[in-house]
PDB file of C-alpha atoms in Angstrom:
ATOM      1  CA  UNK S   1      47.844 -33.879  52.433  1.00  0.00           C
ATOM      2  CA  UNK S   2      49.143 -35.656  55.255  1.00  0.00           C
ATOM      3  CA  UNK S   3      48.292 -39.877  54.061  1.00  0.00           C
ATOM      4  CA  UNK S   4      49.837 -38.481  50.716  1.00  0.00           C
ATOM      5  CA  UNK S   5      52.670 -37.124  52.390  1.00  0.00           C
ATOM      6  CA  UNK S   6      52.697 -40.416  54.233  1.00  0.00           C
ATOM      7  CA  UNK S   7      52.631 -42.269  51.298  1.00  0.00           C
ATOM      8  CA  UNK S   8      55.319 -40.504  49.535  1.00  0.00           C
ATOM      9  CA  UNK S   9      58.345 -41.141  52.418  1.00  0.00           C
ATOM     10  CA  UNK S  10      57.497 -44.518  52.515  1.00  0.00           C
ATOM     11  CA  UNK S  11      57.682 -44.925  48.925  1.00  0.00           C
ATOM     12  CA  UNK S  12      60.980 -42.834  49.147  1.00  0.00           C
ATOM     13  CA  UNK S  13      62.177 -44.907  52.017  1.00  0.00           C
ATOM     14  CA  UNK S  14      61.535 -48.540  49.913  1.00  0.00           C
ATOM     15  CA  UNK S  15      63.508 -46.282  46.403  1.00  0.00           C
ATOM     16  CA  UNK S  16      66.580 -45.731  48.719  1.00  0.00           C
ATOM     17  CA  UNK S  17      66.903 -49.037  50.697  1.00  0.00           C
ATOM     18  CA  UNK S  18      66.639 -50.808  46.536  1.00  0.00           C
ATOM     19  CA  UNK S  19      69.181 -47.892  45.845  1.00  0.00           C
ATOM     20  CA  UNK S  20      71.532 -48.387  48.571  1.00  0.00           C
ATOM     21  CA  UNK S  21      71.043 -52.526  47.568  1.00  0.00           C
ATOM     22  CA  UNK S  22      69.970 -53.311  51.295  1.00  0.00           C
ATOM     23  CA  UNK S  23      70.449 -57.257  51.823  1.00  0.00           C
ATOM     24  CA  UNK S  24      70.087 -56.973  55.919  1.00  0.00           C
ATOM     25  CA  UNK S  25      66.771 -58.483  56.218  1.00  0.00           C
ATOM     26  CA  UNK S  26      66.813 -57.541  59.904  1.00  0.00           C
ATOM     27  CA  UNK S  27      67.081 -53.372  59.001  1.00  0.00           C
ATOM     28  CA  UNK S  28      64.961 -54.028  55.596  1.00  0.00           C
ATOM     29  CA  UNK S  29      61.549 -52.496  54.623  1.00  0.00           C
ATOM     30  CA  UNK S  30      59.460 -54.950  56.729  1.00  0.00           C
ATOM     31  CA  UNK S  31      60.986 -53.451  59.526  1.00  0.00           C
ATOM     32  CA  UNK S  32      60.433 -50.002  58.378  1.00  0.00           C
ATOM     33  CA  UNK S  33      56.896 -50.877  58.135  1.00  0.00           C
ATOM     34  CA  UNK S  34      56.580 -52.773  61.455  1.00  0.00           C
ATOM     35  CA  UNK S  35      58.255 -49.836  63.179  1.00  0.00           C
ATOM     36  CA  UNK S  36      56.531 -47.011  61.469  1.00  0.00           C
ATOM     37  CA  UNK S  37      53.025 -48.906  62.519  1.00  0.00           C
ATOM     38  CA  UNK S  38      54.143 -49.125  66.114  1.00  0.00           C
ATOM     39  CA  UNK S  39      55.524 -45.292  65.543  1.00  0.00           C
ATOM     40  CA  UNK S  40      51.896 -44.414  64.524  1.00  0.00           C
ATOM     41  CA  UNK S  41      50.641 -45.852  67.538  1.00  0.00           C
ATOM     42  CA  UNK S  42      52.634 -44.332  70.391  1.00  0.00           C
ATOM     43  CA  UNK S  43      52.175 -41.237  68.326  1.00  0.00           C
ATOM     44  CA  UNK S  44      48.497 -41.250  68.869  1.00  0.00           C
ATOM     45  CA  UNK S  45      49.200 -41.102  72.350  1.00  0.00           C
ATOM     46  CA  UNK S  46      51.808 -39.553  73.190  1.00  0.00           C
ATOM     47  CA  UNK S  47      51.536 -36.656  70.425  1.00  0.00           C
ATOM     48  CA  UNK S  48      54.591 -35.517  68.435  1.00  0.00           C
ATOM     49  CA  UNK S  49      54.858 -34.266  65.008  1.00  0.00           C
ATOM     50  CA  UNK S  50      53.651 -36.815  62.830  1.00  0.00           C
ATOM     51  CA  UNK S  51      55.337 -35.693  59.618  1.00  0.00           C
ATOM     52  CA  UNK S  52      58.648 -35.819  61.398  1.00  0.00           C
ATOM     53  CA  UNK S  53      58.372 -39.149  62.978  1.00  0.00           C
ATOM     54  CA  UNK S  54      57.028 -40.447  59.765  1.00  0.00           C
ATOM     55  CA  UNK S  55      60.355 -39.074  58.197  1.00  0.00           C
ATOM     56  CA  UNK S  56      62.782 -39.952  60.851  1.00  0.00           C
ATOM     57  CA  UNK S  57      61.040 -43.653  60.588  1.00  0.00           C
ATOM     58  CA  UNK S  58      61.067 -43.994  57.152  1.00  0.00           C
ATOM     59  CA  UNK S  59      65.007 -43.185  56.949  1.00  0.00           C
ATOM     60  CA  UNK S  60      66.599 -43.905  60.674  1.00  0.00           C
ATOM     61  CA  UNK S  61      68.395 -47.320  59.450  1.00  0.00           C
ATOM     62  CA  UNK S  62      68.851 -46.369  55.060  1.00  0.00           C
ATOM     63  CA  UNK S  63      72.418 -45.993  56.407  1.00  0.00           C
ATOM     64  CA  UNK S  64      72.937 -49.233  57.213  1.00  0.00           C
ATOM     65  CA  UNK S  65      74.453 -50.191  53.908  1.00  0.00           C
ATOM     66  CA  UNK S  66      77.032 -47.519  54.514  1.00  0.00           C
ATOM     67  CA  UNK S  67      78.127 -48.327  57.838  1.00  0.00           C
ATOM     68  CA  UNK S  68      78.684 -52.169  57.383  1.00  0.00           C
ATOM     69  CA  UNK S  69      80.404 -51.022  53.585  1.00  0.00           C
ATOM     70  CA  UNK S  70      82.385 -47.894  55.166  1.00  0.00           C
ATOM     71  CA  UNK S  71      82.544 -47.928  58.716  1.00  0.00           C
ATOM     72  CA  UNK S  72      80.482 -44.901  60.599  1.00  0.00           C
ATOM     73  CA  UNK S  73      77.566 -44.330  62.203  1.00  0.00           C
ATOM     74  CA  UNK S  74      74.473 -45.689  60.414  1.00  0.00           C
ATOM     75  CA  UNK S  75      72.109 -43.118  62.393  1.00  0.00           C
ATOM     76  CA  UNK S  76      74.661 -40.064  61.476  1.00  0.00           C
ATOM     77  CA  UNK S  77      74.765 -41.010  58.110  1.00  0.00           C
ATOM     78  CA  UNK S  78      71.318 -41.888  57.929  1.00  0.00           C
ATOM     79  CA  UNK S  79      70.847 -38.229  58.881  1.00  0.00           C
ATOM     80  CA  UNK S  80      72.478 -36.752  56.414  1.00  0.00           C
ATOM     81  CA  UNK S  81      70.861 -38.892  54.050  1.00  0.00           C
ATOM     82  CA  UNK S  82      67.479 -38.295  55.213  1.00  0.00           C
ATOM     83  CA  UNK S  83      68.195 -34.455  54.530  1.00  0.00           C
ATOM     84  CA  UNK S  84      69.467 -34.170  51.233  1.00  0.00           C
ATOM     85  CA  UNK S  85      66.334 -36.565  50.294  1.00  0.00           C
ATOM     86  CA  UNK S  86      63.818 -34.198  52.098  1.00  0.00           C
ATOM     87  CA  UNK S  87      65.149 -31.005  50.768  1.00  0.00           C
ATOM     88  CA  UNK S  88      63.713 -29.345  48.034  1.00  0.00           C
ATOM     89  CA  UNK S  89      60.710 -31.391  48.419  1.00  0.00           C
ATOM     90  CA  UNK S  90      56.969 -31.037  49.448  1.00  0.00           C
ATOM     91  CA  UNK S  91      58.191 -32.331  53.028  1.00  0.00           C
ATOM     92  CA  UNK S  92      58.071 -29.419  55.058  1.00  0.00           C
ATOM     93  CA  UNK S  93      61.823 -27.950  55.102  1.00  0.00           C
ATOM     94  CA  UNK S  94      61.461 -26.204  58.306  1.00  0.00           C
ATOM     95  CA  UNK S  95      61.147 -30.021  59.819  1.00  0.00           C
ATOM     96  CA  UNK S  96      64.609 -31.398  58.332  1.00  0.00           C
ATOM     97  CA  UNK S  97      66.519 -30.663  60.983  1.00  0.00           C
ATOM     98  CA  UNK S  98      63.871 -32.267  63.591  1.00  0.00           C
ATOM     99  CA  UNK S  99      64.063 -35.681  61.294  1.00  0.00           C
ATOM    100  CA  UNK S 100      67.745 -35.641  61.430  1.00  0.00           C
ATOM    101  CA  UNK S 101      68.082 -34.723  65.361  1.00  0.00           C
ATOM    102  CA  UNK S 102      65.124 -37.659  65.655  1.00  0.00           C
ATOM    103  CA  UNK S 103      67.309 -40.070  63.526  1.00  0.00           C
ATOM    104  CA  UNK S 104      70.522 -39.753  65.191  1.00  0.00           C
ATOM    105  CA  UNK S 105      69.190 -40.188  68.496  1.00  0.00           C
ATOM    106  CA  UNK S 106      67.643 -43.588  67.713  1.00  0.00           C
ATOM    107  CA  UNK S 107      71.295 -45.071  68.278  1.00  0.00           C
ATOM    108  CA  UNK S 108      71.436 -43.277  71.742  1.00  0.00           C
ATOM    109  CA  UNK S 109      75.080 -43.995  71.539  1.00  0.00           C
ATOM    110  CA  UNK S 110      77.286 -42.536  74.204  1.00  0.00           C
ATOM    111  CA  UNK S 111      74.370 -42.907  76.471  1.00  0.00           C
ATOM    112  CA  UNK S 112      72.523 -39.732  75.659  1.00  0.00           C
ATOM    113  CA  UNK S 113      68.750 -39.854  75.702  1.00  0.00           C
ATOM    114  CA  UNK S 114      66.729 -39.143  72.617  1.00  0.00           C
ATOM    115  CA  UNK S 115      66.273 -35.039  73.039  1.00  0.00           C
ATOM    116  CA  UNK S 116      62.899 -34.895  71.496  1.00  0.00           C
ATOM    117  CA  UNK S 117      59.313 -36.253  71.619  1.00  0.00           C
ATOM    118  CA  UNK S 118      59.718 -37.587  68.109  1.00  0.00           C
ATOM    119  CA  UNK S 119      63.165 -38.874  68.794  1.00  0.00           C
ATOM    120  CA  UNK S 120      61.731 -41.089  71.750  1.00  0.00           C
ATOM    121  CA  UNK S 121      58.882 -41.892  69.805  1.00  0.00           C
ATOM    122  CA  UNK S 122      60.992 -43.515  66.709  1.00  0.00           C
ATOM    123  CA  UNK S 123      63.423 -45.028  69.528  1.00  0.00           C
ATOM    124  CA  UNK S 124      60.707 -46.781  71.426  1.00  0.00           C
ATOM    125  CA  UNK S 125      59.386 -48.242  68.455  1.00  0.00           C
ATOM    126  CA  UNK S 126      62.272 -49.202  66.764  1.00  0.00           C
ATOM    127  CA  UNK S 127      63.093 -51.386  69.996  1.00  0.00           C
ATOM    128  CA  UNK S 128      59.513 -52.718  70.197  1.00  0.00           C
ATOM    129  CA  UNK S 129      60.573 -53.838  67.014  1.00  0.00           C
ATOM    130  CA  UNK S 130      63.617 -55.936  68.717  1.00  0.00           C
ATOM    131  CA  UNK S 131      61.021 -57.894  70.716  1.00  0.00           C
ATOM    132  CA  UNK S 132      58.966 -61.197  70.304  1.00  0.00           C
ATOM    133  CA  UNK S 133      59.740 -63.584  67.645  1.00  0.00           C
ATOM    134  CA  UNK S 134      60.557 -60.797  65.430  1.00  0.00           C
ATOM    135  CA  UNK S 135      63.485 -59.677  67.868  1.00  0.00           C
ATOM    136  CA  UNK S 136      64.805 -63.083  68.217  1.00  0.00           C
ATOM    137  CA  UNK S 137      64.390 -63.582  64.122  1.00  0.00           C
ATOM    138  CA  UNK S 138      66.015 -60.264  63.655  1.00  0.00           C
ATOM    139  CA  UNK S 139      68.593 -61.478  66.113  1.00  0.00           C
ATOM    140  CA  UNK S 140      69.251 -64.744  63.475  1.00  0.00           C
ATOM    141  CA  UNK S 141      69.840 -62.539  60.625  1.00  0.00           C
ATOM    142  CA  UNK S 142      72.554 -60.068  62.117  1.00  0.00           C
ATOM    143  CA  UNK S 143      74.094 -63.222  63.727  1.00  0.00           C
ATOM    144  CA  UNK S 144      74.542 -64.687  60.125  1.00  0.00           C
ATOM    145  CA  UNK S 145      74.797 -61.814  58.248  1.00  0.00           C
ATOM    146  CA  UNK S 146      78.458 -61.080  60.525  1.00  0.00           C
ATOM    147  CA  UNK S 147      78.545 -65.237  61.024  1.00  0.00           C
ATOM    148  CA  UNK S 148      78.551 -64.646  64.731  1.00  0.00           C
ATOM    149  CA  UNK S 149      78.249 -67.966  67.061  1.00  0.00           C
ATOM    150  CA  UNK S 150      74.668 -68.209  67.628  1.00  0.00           C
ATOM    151  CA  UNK S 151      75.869 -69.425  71.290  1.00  0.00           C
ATOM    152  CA  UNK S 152      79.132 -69.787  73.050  1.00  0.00           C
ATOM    153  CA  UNK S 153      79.582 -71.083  76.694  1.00  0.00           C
ATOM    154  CA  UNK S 154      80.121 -68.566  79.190  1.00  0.00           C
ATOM    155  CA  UNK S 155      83.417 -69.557  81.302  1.00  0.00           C
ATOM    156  CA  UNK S 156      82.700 -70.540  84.569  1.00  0.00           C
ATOM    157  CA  UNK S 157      84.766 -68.019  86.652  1.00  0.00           C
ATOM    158  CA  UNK S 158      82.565 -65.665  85.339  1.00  0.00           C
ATOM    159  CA  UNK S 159      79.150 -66.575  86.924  1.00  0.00           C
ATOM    160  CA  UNK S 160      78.687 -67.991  90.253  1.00  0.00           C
ATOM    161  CA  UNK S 161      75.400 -69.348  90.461  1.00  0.00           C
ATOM    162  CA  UNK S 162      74.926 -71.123  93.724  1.00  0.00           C
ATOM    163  CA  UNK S 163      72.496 -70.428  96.218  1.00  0.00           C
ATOM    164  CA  UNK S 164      73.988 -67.852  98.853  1.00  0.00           C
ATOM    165  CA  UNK S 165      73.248 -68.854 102.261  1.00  0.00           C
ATOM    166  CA  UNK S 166      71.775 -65.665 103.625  1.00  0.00           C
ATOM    167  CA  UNK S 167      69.345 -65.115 101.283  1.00  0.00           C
ATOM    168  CA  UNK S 168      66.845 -67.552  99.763  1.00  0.00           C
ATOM    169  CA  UNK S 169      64.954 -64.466  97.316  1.00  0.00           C
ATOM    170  CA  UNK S 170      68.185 -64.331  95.126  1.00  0.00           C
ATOM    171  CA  UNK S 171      68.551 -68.143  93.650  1.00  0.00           C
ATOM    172  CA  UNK S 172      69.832 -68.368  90.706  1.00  0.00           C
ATOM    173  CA  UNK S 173      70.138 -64.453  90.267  1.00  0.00           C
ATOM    174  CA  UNK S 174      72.741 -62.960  89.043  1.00  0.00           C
ATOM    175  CA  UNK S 175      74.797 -60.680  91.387  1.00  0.00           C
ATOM    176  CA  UNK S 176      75.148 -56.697  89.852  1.00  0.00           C
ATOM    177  CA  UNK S 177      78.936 -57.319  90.220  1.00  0.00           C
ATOM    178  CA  UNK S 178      78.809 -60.752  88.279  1.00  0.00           C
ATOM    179  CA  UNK S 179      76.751 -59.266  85.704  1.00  0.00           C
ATOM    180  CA  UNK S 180      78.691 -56.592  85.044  1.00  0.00           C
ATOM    181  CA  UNK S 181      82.012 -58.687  84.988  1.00  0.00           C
ATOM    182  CA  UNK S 182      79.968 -60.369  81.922  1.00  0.00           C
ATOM    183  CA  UNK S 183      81.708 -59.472  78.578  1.00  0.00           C
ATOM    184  CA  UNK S 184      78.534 -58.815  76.373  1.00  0.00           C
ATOM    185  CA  UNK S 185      80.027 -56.329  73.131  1.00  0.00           C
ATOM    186  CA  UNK S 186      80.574 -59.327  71.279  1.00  0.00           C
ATOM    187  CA  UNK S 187      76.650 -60.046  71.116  1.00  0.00           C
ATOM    188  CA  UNK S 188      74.585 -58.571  68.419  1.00  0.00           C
ATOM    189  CA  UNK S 189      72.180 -56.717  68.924  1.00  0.00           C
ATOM    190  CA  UNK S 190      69.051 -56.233  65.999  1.00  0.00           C
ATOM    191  CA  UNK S 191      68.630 -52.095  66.471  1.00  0.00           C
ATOM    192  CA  UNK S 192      72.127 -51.653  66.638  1.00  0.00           C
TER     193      UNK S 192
END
């Protein structure tokens, strides 16, 4: 039952994003597909509950529509999406909650950790995802899709890069305090 089952979400998961008329190529089924492969992978590993993760995979960004349309959370109301498309299905009900929980910690927003093994699992591999070429394609596509510079000069005052004389190991680093002083919540980022 399980490739079936398998089958079945992702087929679900391609329905809604059509549904929901998804143009975000960076959140779009490709992506479900890269991330539910590397998903599968750390799965095989790491162990988890492959039903969930496959569910929590297949629906963790179908609220993306929503968010940029309505405002929210995309992982919150991917969530409740992801329920009221499981229920009343062969999906194994008793597992909802687990795909929702799993789902709405892939945003780890407010700097909470993902709670379970299947949450960490979708997290990690939705990031993976942000990585490479992909990542920096990805990257592109949000950029345009909110026309967002794709670069602006950082001011001056901001980063000091000369060589401090006391220590020759830290040329051209950036100091924690300069970093941080760095206003960055302008730039997009791909999983967000």
């Amino acid at each position: 039952m399980k490739p079936e089952l398998r089958s079945w979400i992702v087929e679900r998961a391609r329905e809604v994003l059509e549904q929901e008329e998804c143009k975000d190529a960076s959140h779009d089924f490709d992506h479900l597909l890269r991330v539910m492969s590397l998903a599968e992978t750390i799965q095989a590993r790491e162990g988890g509950n492959l039903p969930v993760i496959w569910a929590a995979v297949a629906f963790h960004d179908i609220g993306q529509e929503r968010e940029r349309l309505h405002g929210g959370d995309h992982a919150e109301i991917g969530a409740h999406m992801a329920a009221d498309l499981l229920a009343h299905t062969h999906f194994p009900q008793e597992s909802i909650p687990l795909v929702q929980q799993a789902i709405r910690d892939h945003r780890m927003t407010g700097g909470q950790v993902p709670r379970t093994l299947e949450g960490r699992i979708l997290y990690d591999a939705d990031k993976i995802d942000c990585l490479g070429a992909i990542g920096i394609a990805r990257l592109f596509c949000i950029t345009g899709r909110y026309n967002q510079k794709v670069y602006s000069e950082v001011p001056p005052r901001s980063v000091d890069l000369s060589i401090p004389s006391s220590s020759a190991s830290s040329v051209g680093a950036l100091t924690i305090r300069q970093a941080s002083s760095l206003n960055c919540s302008s730039m997009p980022c791909p999983s967000a």
